[in-house]
mmCIF file of C-alpha atoms in Angstrom:
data_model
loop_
_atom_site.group_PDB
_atom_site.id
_atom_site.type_symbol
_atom_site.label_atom_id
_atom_site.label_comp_id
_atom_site.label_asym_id
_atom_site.label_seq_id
_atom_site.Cartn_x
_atom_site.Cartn_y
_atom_site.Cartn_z
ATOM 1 C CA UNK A 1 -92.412 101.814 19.847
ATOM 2 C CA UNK A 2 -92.959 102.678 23.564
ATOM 3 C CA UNK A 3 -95.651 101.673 25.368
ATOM 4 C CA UNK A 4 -96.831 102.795 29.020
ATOM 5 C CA UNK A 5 -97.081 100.545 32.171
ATOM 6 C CA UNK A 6 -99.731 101.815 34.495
ATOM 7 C CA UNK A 7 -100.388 100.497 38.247
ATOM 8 C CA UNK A 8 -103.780 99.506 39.793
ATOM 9 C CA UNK A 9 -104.597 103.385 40.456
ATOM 10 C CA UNK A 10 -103.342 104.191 36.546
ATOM 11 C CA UNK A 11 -100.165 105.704 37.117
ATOM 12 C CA UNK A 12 -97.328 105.099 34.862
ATOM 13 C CA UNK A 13 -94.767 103.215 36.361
ATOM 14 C CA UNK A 14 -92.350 101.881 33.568
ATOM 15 C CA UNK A 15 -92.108 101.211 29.941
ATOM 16 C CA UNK A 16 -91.957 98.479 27.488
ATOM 17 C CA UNK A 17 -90.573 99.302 24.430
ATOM 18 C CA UNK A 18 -89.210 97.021 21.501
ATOM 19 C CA UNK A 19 -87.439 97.298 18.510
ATOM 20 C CA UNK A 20 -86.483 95.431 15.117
ATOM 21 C CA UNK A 21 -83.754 95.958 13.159
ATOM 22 C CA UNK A 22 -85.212 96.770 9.436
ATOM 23 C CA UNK A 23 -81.704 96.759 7.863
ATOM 24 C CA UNK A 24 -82.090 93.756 6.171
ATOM 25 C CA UNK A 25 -85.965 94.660 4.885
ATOM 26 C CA UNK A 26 -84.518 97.970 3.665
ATOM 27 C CA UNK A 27 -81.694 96.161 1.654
ATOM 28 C CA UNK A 28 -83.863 93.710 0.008
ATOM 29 C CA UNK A 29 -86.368 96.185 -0.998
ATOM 30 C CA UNK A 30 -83.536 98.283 -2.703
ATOM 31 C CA UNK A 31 -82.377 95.456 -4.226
ATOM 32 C CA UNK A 32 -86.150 94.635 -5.907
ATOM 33 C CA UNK A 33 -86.156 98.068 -6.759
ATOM 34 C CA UNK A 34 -83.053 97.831 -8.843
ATOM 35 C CA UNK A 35 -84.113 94.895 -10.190
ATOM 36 C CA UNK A 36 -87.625 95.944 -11.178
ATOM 37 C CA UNK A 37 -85.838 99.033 -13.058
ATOM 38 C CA UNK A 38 -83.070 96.847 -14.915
ATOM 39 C CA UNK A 39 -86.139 95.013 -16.057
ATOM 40 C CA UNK A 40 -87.467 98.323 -17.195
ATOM 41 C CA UNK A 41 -84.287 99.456 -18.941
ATOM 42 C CA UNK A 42 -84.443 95.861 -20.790
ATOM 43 C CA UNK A 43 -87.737 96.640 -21.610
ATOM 44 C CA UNK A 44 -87.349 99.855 -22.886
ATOM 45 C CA UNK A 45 -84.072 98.736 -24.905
ATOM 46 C CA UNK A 46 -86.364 97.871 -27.520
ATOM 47 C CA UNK A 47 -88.156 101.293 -27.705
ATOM 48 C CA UNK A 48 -84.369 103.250 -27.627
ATOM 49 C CA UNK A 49 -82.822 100.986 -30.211
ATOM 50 C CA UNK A 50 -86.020 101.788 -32.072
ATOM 51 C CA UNK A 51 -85.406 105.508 -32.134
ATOM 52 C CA UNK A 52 -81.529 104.874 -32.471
ATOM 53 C CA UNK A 53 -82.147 103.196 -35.188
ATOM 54 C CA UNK A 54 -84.161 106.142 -36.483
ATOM 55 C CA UNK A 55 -81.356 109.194 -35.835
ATOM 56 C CA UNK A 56 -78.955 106.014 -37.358
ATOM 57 C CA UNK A 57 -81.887 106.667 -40.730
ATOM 58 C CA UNK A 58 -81.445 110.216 -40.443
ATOM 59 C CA UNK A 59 -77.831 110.635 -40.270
ATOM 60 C CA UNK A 60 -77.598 108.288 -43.117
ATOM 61 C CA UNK A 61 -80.575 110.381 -45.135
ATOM 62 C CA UNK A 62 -78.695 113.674 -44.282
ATOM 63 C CA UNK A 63 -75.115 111.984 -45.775
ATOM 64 C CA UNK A 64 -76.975 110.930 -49.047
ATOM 65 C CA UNK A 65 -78.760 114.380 -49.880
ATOM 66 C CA UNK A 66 -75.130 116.472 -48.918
ATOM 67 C CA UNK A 67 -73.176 113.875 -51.150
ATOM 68 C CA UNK A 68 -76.336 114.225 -54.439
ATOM 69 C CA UNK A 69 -75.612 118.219 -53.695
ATOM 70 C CA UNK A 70 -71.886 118.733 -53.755
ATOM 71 C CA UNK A 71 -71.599 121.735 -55.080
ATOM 72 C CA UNK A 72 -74.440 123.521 -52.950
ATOM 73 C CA UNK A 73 -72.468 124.217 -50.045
ATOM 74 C CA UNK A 74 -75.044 125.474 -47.942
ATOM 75 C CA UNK A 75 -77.323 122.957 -48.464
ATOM 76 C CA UNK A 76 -74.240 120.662 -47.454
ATOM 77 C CA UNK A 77 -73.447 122.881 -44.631
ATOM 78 C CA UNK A 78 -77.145 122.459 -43.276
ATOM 79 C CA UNK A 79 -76.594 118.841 -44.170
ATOM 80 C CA UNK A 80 -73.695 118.352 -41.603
ATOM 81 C CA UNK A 81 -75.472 120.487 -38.709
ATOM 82 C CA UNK A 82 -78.337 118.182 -39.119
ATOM 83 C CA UNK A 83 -76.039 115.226 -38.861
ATOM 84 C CA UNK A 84 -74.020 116.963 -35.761
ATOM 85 C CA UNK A 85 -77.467 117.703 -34.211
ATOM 86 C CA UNK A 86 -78.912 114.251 -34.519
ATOM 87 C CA UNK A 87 -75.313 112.489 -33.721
ATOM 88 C CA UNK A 88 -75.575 114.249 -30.243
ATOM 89 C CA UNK A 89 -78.905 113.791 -29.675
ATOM 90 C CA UNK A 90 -77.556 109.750 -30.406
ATOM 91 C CA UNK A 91 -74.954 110.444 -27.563
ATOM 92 C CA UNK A 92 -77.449 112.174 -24.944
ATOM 93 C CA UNK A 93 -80.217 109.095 -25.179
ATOM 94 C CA UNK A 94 -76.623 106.604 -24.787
ATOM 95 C CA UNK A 95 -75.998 108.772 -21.422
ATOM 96 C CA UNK A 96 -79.794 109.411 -20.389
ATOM 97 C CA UNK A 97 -79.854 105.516 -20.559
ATOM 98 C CA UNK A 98 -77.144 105.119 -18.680
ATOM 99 C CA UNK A 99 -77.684 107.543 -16.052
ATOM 100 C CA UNK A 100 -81.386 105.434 -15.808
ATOM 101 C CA UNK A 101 -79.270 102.118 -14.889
ATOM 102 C CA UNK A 102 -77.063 103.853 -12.650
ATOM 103 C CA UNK A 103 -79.846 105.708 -10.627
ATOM 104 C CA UNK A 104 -79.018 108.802 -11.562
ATOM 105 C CA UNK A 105 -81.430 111.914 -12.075
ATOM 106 C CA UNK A 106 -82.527 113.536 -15.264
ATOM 107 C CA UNK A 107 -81.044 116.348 -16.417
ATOM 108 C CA UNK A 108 -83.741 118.879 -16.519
ATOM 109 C CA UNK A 109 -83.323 122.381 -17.824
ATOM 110 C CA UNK A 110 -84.703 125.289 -18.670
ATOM 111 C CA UNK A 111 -85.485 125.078 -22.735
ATOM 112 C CA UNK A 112 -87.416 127.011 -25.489
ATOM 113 C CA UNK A 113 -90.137 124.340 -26.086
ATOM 114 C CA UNK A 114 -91.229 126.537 -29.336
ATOM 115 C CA UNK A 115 -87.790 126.341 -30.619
ATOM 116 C CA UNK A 116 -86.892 122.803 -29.645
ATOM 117 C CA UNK A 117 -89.917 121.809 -31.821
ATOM 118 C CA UNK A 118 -89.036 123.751 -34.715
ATOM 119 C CA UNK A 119 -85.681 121.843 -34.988
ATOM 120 C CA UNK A 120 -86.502 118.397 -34.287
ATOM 121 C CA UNK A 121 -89.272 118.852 -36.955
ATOM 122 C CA UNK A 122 -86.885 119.846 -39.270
ATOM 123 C CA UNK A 123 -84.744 117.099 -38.200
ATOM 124 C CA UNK A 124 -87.567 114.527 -38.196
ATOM 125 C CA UNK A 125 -88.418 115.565 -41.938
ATOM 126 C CA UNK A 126 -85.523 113.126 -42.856
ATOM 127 C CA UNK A 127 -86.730 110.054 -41.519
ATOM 128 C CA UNK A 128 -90.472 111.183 -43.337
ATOM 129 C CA UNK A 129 -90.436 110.189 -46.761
ATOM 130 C CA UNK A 130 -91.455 113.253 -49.488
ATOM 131 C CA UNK A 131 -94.391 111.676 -50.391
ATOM 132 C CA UNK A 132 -95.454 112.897 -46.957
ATOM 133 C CA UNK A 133 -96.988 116.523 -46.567
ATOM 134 C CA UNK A 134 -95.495 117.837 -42.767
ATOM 135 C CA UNK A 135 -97.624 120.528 -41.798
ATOM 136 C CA UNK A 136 -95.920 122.613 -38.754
ATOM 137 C CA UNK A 137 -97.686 125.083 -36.896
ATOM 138 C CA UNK A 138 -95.832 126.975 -33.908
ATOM 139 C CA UNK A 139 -97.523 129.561 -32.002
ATOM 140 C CA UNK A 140 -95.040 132.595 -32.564
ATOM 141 C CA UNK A 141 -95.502 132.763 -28.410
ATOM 142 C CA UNK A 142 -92.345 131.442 -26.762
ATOM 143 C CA UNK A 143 -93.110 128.152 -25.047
ATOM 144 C CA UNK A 144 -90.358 127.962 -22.197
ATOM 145 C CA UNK A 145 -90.622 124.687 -19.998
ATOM 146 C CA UNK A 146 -88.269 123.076 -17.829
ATOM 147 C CA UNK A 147 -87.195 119.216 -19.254
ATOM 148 C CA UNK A 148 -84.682 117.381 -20.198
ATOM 149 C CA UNK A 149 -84.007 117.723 -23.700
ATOM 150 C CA UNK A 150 -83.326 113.893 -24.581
ATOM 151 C CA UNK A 151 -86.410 112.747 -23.391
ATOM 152 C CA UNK A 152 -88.642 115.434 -25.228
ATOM 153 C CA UNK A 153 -86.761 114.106 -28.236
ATOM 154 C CA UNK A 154 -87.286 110.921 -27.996
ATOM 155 C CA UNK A 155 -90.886 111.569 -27.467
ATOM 156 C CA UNK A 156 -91.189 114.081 -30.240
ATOM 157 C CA UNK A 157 -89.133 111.197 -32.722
ATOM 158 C CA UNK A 158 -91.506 108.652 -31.415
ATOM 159 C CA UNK A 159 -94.468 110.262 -32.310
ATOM 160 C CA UNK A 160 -93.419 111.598 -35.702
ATOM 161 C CA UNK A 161 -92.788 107.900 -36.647
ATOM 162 C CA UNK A 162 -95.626 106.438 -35.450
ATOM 163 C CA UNK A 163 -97.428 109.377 -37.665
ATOM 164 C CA UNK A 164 -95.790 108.313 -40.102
ATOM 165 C CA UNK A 165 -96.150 104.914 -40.055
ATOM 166 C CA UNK A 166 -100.036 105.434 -39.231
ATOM 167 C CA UNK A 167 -100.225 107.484 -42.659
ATOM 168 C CA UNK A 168 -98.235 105.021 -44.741
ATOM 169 C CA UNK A 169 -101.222 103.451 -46.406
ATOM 170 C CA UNK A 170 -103.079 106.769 -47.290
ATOM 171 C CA UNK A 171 -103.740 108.043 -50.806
ATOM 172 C CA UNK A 172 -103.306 111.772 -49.506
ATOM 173 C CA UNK A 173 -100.405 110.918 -46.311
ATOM 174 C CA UNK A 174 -100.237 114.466 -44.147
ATOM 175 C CA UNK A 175 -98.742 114.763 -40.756
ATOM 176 C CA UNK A 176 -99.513 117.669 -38.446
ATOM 177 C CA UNK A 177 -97.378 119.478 -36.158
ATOM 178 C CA UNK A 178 -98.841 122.092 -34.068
ATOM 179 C CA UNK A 179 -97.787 123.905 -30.986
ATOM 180 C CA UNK A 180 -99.403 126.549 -29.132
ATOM 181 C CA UNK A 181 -99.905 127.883 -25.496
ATOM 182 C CA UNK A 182 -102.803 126.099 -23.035
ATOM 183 C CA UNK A 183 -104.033 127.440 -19.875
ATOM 184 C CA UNK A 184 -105.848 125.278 -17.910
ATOM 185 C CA UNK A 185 -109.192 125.664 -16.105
ATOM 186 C CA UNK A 186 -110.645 123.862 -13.325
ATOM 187 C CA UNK A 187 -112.404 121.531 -15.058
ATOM 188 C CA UNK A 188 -109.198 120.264 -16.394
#
């Protein structure tokens, strides 16, 4: 910062300036940042390992029904694409956690949010026991958003399970599912 000298009569006649050398401040404060979001990452280690322990459940569902159906090979086909599906969803939350330690950016794209919730429902309905009416409803509309695809599946697993485990004690256990297109007003 620079500030003016003036002379009886108010005319500048010099300046006085200092400065401070903020490379240490900078360094520590990047260093508390880091550290604040490896806490984070050990806080959410519980959550992931939660819902990898959930595609874990599904892959191991999907192996059980294509092994009781041998000799219905498409139901086995569809059995092996849902394990393929959920094995690389498994693989992108590994990276997406990852990329969060190493500071790295999200990989956002451009998806089909009315599709992407038509297959993780159908993936999710392994992990939900029979006894437990899913009722899907997607707006035939096609929902196109820009995300990244781990994270919406994450969310999408976590709230299926805590659905279901919210439901578990009910005589009658339903879940709903329901997309459809929102367009806000001002008073939203």
């Amino acid at each position: 910062e620079k500030i003016p000298i003036a002379d009886a009569d108010g005319r500048v006649t010099g300046l006085v300036g200092f400065s401070m050398d903020i490379t240490e401040r900078r360094h520590a404060e990047e260093q508390l940042r880091q550290a604040q979001k490896m806490e984070a990452v050990g806080t959410l280690v519980g959550g992931i390992a939660h819902d990898f322990n959930n595609m874990l459940a599904a892959i191991k569902a999907n192996v059980y029904l294509a092994r009781v159906q041998p000799k219905n090979e498409s139901a086995v086909m569809e059995r092996l694409a849902n394990i393929e599906q959920v094995a690389t969803g498994a693989a992108e939350m590994v990276q997406q956690l990852l990329a969060f330690a190493r500071k790295d950016i999200a990989s956002t794209s451009v998806l089909s949010l009315s599709d992407f919730m038509r297959e993780g429902v159908k993936l999710a309905r392994a992990i939900i026991p029979e006894n437990i009416h899913c009722r899907v409803d997607i707006c035939s509309e096609d929902l196109v958003i820009r995300g990244d695809a781990t994270q919406l599946q994450q969310v999408l697993m976590n709230l299926l399970n805590n659905a279901r485990d919210a439901v578990a004690g009910v005589a009658v256990p339903e879940i709903g599912c329901s997309l459809a297109p929102y367009t806000a007003d001002p008073s939203f």
